[in-house]
Amino acid sequence: MSGILNKVLSHISRFFSKRKNRRLFYLAVLCLAALGNALYLGFARRTFVFYSARTAGVVVEERFLRRAGDRETDIRRYVEQALLGPKYQGLVSPFVQGIQVQSFMYREGVVFANLTEQAALPPEEGGAVFYSLLTLNKGIRRNFSGVRDVRLFIGGNQIFFEEFREIFMNRADNSRT
């Protein structure tokens, strides 16, 4: 038994005698520690689309949101974060300040989000309410693959249902004919 142990220790000492192997081992340990930490903390990367005030272009902002036990809470957190606006200066939110989620439901792949009446107001930077809500709709669909449909309400009234349905039903045809 001690002969086998001596052989194993000999191979290990030869492996770690090379600087390159030691560094590779340290890197592997750090990667495993980071992976374990990420799995333990339970954060998910989510993307948000905002607009640049200077260039009028689109800017994608990434945030790490804590995962909840269920999909409905994850999607609600995403919507609440999107309504808060960007974290960085120089970016413009597609929504006016103060919009909140009054009620929220996720059932069988369909998201129902009822927003406060302020969501009917256009953003300060001359945007349109339709494009603001379309950005939110696309963000939900992009970040949560199980979502088939998003139904948005303002003050209990469903808005832009037909327009959104038409946009998402008429996907680009990428076939070559």
Coordinates of N, CA and C in Angstrom, one line a residue, residues 17-148:
S17 N 6.3 20.0 -10.5 CA 7.7 20.5 -10.6 C 7.8 21.5 -11.8
K18 N 6.9 21.3 -12.7 CA 6.9 22.2 -13.9 C 6.0 23.4 -13.6
R19 N 6.6 24.6 -13.9 CA 5.9 25.8 -13.7 C 4.6 25.9 -14.4
K20 N 4.6 25.5 -15.7 CA 3.4 25.5 -16.5 C 2.3 24.7 -16.0
N21 N 2.6 23.5 -15.4 CA 1.6 22.6 -14.8 C 1.0 23.2 -13.6
R22 N 1.8 23.9 -12.8 CA 1.3 24.5 -11.5 C 0.3 25.6 -11.9
R23 N 0.7 26.4 -12.9 CA -0.2 27.5 -13.3 C -1.5 27.0 -13.8
L24 N -1.4 25.9 -14.6 CA -2.6 25.3 -15.2 C -3.5 24.8 -14.0
F25 N -2.9 24.2 -13.0 CA -3.7 23.7 -11.9 C -4.3 24.8 -11.1
Y26 N -3.6 25.9 -10.9 CA -4.2 27.1 -10.2 C -5.3 27.7 -11.0
L27 N -5.2 27.7 -12.3 CA -6.2 28.3 -13.1 C -7.5 27.4 -13.1
A28 N -7.3 26.1 -13.1 CA -8.4 25.1 -13.0 C -9.1 25.3 -11.6
V29 N -8.4 25.4 -10.6 CA -9.0 25.6 -9.2 C -9.8 26.9 -9.2
L30 N -9.2 28.0 -9.7 CA -9.9 29.3 -9.8 C -11.2 29.2 -10.6
C31 N -11.2 28.5 -11.7 CA -12.4 28.3 -12.6 C -13.4 27.5 -11.8
L32 N -13.0 26.5 -11.2 CA -14.0 25.7 -10.4 C -14.6 26.4 -9.3
A33 N -13.8 27.3 -8.6 CA -14.3 28.1 -7.5 C -15.3 29.1 -8.0
A34 N -15.0 29.7 -9.2 CA -15.9 30.7 -9.8 C -17.2 30.1 -10.2
L35 N -17.1 28.9 -10.8 CA -18.3 28.2 -11.2 C -19.1 27.8 -10.0
G36 N -18.5 27.3 -9.0 CA -19.3 27.0 -7.8 C -19.9 28.2 -7.2
N37 N -19.2 29.3 -7.1 CA -19.8 30.5 -6.6 C -21.0 31.0 -7.4
A38 N -20.9 30.9 -8.7 CA -22.0 31.4 -9.6 C -23.2 30.5 -9.4
L39 N -23.0 29.2 -9.3 CA -24.1 28.3 -9.1 C -24.7 28.4 -7.7
Y40 N -23.9 28.7 -6.7 CA -24.4 28.9 -5.4 C -25.2 30.2 -5.3
L41 N -24.7 31.3 -5.8 CA -25.4 32.6 -5.7 C -26.6 32.6 -6.6
G42 N -26.6 32.0 -7.7 CA -27.8 31.9 -8.6 C -28.1 33.1 -9.4
F43 N -27.1 33.8 -10.0 CA -27.4 34.9 -10.8 C -27.6 34.5 -12.2
A44 N -28.4 35.3 -13.0 CA -28.6 35.0 -14.4 C -28.3 36.3 -15.1
R45 N -27.7 36.2 -16.3 CA -27.3 37.4 -17.1 C -28.6 37.8 -17.9
R46 N -29.0 39.0 -17.8 CA -30.1 39.5 -18.6 C -29.7 40.8 -19.4
T47 N -30.2 40.9 -20.6 CA -29.9 42.1 -21.4 C -31.0 43.0 -21.5
F48 N -30.7 44.3 -21.5 CA -31.7 45.4 -21.5 C -31.3 46.3 -22.7
V49 N -32.3 46.8 -23.4 CA -32.0 47.7 -24.5 C -32.4 49.1 -24.1
F50 N -31.4 50.0 -24.3 CA -31.7 51.4 -24.0 C -31.1 52.2 -25.2
Y51 N -31.3 53.5 -25.2 CA -30.9 54.4 -26.3 C -29.8 55.4 -25.8
S52 N -28.9 55.6 -26.7 CA -27.8 56.6 -26.4 C -28.3 58.0 -26.6
A53 N -28.1 58.9 -25.6 CA -28.6 60.3 -25.8 C -27.7 61.0 -26.8
R54 N -26.5 60.6 -27.0 CA -25.6 61.3 -27.9 C -25.7 60.9 -29.3
T55 N -25.7 59.6 -29.5 CA -25.7 59.1 -30.9 C -27.1 58.6 -31.4
A56 N -28.1 58.5 -30.6 CA -29.4 58.1 -30.9 C -29.4 56.6 -31.3
G57 N -28.3 55.9 -31.0 CA -28.2 54.5 -31.3 C -28.7 53.6 -30.1
V58 N -28.8 52.3 -30.4 CA -29.2 51.4 -29.4 C -28.0 50.9 -28.6
V59 N -28.2 50.8 -27.3 CA -27.1 50.3 -26.4 C -27.7 49.1 -25.6
V60 N -27.0 48.0 -25.6 CA -27.4 46.8 -24.8 C -26.6 46.9 -23.5
E61 N -27.4 46.8 -22.4 CA -26.8 46.8 -21.1 C -27.1 45.5 -20.5
E62 N -26.0 44.9 -19.9 CA -26.1 43.6 -19.2 C -26.2 43.8 -17.7
R63 N -27.1 43.0 -17.1 CA -27.2 43.0 -15.7 C -27.3 41.6 -15.2
F64 N -26.8 41.3 -14.0 CA -27.0 40.0 -13.4 C -28.1 40.1 -12.3
L65 N -29.1 39.4 -12.6 CA -30.3 39.4 -11.6 C -30.3 38.0 -10.9
R66 N -30.6 38.1 -9.6 CA -30.7 36.9 -8.8 C -31.9 36.0 -9.3
R67 N -31.6 34.8 -9.5 CA -32.7 33.8 -9.9 C -33.6 33.6 -8.7
A68 N -34.9 33.5 -9.0 CA -35.9 33.1 -8.0 C -36.2 31.6 -8.2
G69 N -37.1 31.1 -7.4 CA -37.5 29.7 -7.4 C -38.4 29.4 -8.6
D70 N -39.0 30.5 -9.1 CA -40.0 30.2 -10.2 C -39.8 31.2 -11.4
R71 N -40.2 30.8 -12.5 CA -40.1 31.6 -13.8 C -40.8 33.0 -13.7
E72 N -42.0 32.9 -13.1 CA -42.8 34.1 -13.0 C -42.1 35.3 -12.3
T73 N -41.5 34.9 -11.2 CA -40.8 35.9 -10.4 C -39.6 36.5 -11.2
D74 N -38.9 35.6 -11.9 CA -37.7 36.0 -12.7 C -38.1 37.0 -13.7
I75 N -39.2 36.7 -14.4 CA -39.7 37.6 -15.5 C -40.2 38.9 -14.9
R76 N -40.9 38.9 -13.8 CA -41.4 40.1 -13.1 C -40.2 41.0 -12.7
R77 N -39.1 40.4 -12.2 CA -37.9 41.1 -11.8 C -37.3 41.8 -13.0
Y78 N -37.3 41.1 -14.1 CA -36.8 41.6 -15.4 C -37.6 42.9 -15.8
V79 N -38.9 42.8 -15.8 CA -39.8 43.9 -16.2 C -39.5 45.1 -15.3
E80 N -39.5 44.8 -14.0 CA -39.3 45.9 -13.0 C -37.9 46.6 -13.2
Q81 N -36.9 45.8 -13.5 CA -35.6 46.4 -13.8 C -35.6 47.2 -15.1
A82 N -36.3 46.7 -16.1 CA -36.4 47.5 -17.4 C -37.1 48.8 -17.2
L83 N -38.2 48.8 -16.4 CA -38.9 50.0 -16.1 C -38.1 51.1 -15.3
L84 N -37.1 50.6 -14.5 CA -36.3 51.5 -13.8 C -35.4 52.3 -14.7
G85 N -35.0 51.8 -15.8 CA -34.2 52.5 -16.7 C -32.7 52.1 -16.6
P86 N -31.9 52.8 -17.4 CA -30.4 52.4 -17.4 C -29.7 52.7 -16.2
K87 N -28.6 52.0 -16.0 CA -27.7 52.3 -14.8 C -26.7 53.4 -15.1
Y88 N -26.4 53.6 -16.4 CA -25.3 54.5 -16.8 C -25.8 55.8 -17.3
Q89 N -25.1 56.9 -17.0 CA -25.5 58.2 -17.6 C -25.2 58.2 -19.1
G90 N -25.9 59.0 -19.8 CA -25.8 59.0 -21.2 C -26.7 58.1 -22.0
L91 N -27.4 57.3 -21.2 CA -28.4 56.4 -21.8 C -29.8 56.9 -21.5
V92 N -30.7 56.7 -22.4 CA -32.1 57.2 -22.2 C -33.0 56.0 -22.0
S93 N -33.9 56.0 -21.0 CA -34.8 55.0 -20.8 C -36.0 55.1 -21.8
P94 N -36.5 54.0 -22.3 CA -37.7 54.1 -23.1 C -39.0 54.4 -22.4
F95 N -38.9 54.6 -21.1 CA -40.1 54.8 -20.3 C -39.9 56.0 -19.4
V96 N -41.1 56.7 -19.1 CA -41.0 57.8 -18.2 C -40.8 57.2 -16.8
Q97 N -40.2 58.0 -15.9 CA -40.0 57.6 -14.5 C -41.3 57.4 -13.8
G98 N -41.2 56.4 -12.9 CA -42.4 56.2 -12.0 C -43.3 55.1 -12.4
I99 N -43.1 54.5 -13.5 CA -43.9 53.4 -14.0 C -43.7 52.2 -13.1
Q100 N -44.7 51.5 -12.7 CA -44.6 50.3 -11.9 C -45.5 49.2 -12.4
V101 N -45.2 48.0 -12.0 CA -46.0 46.8 -12.4 C -47.1 46.7 -11.3
Q102 N -48.4 46.9 -11.8 CA -49.5 46.7 -10.9 C -49.8 45.3 -10.6
S103 N -49.9 44.5 -11.7 CA -50.1 43.0 -11.5 C -49.3 42.3 -12.6
F104 N -49.0 41.1 -12.3 CA -48.2 40.3 -13.2 C -48.5 38.8 -13.1
M105 N -48.5 38.1 -14.3 CA -48.8 36.7 -14.3 C -48.1 36.1 -15.4
Y106 N -47.6 34.9 -15.2 CA -47.0 34.1 -16.3 C -47.7 32.7 -16.3
R107 N -48.4 32.4 -17.3 CA -49.2 31.1 -17.4 C -49.0 30.5 -18.7
E108 N -48.5 29.3 -18.7 CA -48.4 28.5 -20.0 C -47.8 29.2 -21.1
G109 N -46.6 29.9 -20.8 CA -45.9 30.5 -21.8 C -46.3 31.9 -22.2
V110 N -47.4 32.4 -21.5 CA -47.9 33.8 -21.8 C -47.6 34.7 -20.6
V111 N -47.1 35.9 -20.9 CA -46.8 36.9 -19.8 C -47.9 37.9 -19.9
F112 N -48.5 38.2 -18.7 CA -49.5 39.2 -18.6 C -48.9 40.3 -17.6
A113 N -48.7 41.5 -18.1 CA -48.1 42.5 -17.3 C -49.0 43.8 -17.3
N114 N -49.5 44.2 -16.2 CA -50.4 45.4 -16.1 C -49.5 46.5 -15.5
L115 N -49.3 47.6 -16.3 CA -48.5 48.7 -15.8 C -49.3 49.8 -15.4
T116 N -48.8 50.7 -14.6 CA -49.5 51.9 -14.1 C -49.8 52.9 -15.3
E117 N -50.7 53.8 -15.1 CA -51.1 54.7 -16.2 C -50.0 55.6 -16.8
Q118 N -48.9 55.8 -16.0 CA -47.8 56.6 -16.5 C -47.2 56.0 -17.8
A119 N -47.4 54.7 -18.0 CA -46.8 54.0 -19.1 C -47.4 54.5 -20.4
A120 N -48.6 55.1 -20.4 CA -49.2 55.7 -21.6 C -48.6 57.0 -22.0
L121 N -47.7 57.6 -21.2 CA -47.0 58.8 -21.5 C -45.8 58.5 -22.3
P122 N -45.5 59.3 -23.4 CA -44.3 59.1 -24.1 C -43.1 59.5 -23.3
P123 N -41.9 58.9 -23.6 CA -40.7 59.2 -22.9 C -40.3 60.7 -23.2
E124 N -39.5 61.2 -22.4 CA -39.1 62.6 -22.5 C -38.3 62.9 -23.8
E125 N -37.6 62.0 -24.3 CA -36.7 62.3 -25.4 C -37.4 62.2 -26.8
G126 N -38.7 62.3 -26.8 CA -39.5 62.3 -28.0 C -39.8 61.0 -28.6
G127 N -39.7 59.9 -27.8 CA -40.0 58.6 -28.3 C -41.5 58.3 -28.3
A128 N -41.8 57.2 -28.8 CA -43.2 56.8 -28.9 C -43.5 55.7 -27.9
V129 N -44.7 55.7 -27.3 CA -45.1 54.7 -26.4 C -45.1 53.3 -27.0
F130 N -45.5 53.2 -28.3 CA -45.5 51.9 -29.0 C -44.1 51.3 -29.0
Y131 N -43.1 52.1 -29.4 CA -41.8 51.5 -29.5 C -41.2 51.2 -28.1
S132 N -41.6 51.9 -27.1 CA -41.1 51.6 -25.8 C -41.6 50.3 -25.3
L133 N -42.9 50.1 -25.5 CA -43.5 48.8 -25.1 C -43.1 47.6 -26.0
L134 N -42.8 47.9 -27.3 CA -42.3 46.9 -28.2 C -40.9 46.5 -27.7
T135 N -40.1 47.4 -27.2 CA -38.7 47.1 -26.7 C -38.8 46.2 -25.5
L136 N -39.8 46.5 -24.6 CA -40.0 45.7 -23.4 C -40.5 44.3 -23.8
N137 N -41.4 44.2 -24.8 CA -41.9 42.9 -25.3 C -40.7 42.1 -25.9
K138 N -39.9 42.7 -26.7 CA -38.8 42.0 -27.3 C -37.8 41.5 -26.2
G139 N -37.6 42.4 -25.2 CA -36.6 42.1 -24.2 C -37.1 40.9 -23.4
I140 N -38.3 40.8 -23.1 CA -38.9 39.6 -22.4 C -38.7 38.4 -23.2
R141 N -39.0 38.4 -24.5 CA -38.9 37.3 -25.3 C -37.5 36.8 -25.5
R142 N -36.6 37.8 -25.6 CA -35.1 37.5 -25.8 C -34.5 36.9 -24.6
N143 N -34.9 37.3 -23.4 CA -34.2 36.8 -22.2 C -34.9 35.6 -21.6
F144 N -36.1 35.2 -22.0 CA -36.8 34.1 -21.5 C -37.4 33.3 -22.6
S145 N -36.7 32.2 -22.9 CA -37.0 31.4 -24.1 C -38.3 30.7 -24.1
G146 N -38.9 30.4 -22.9 CA -40.1 29.7 -22.8 C -41.3 30.6 -23.0
V147 N -41.1 31.9 -23.2 CA -42.3 32.8 -23.4 C -42.7 32.8 -24.8
R148 N -44.0 32.5 -25.0 CA -44.6 32.4 -26.4 C -45.2 33.7 -26.8

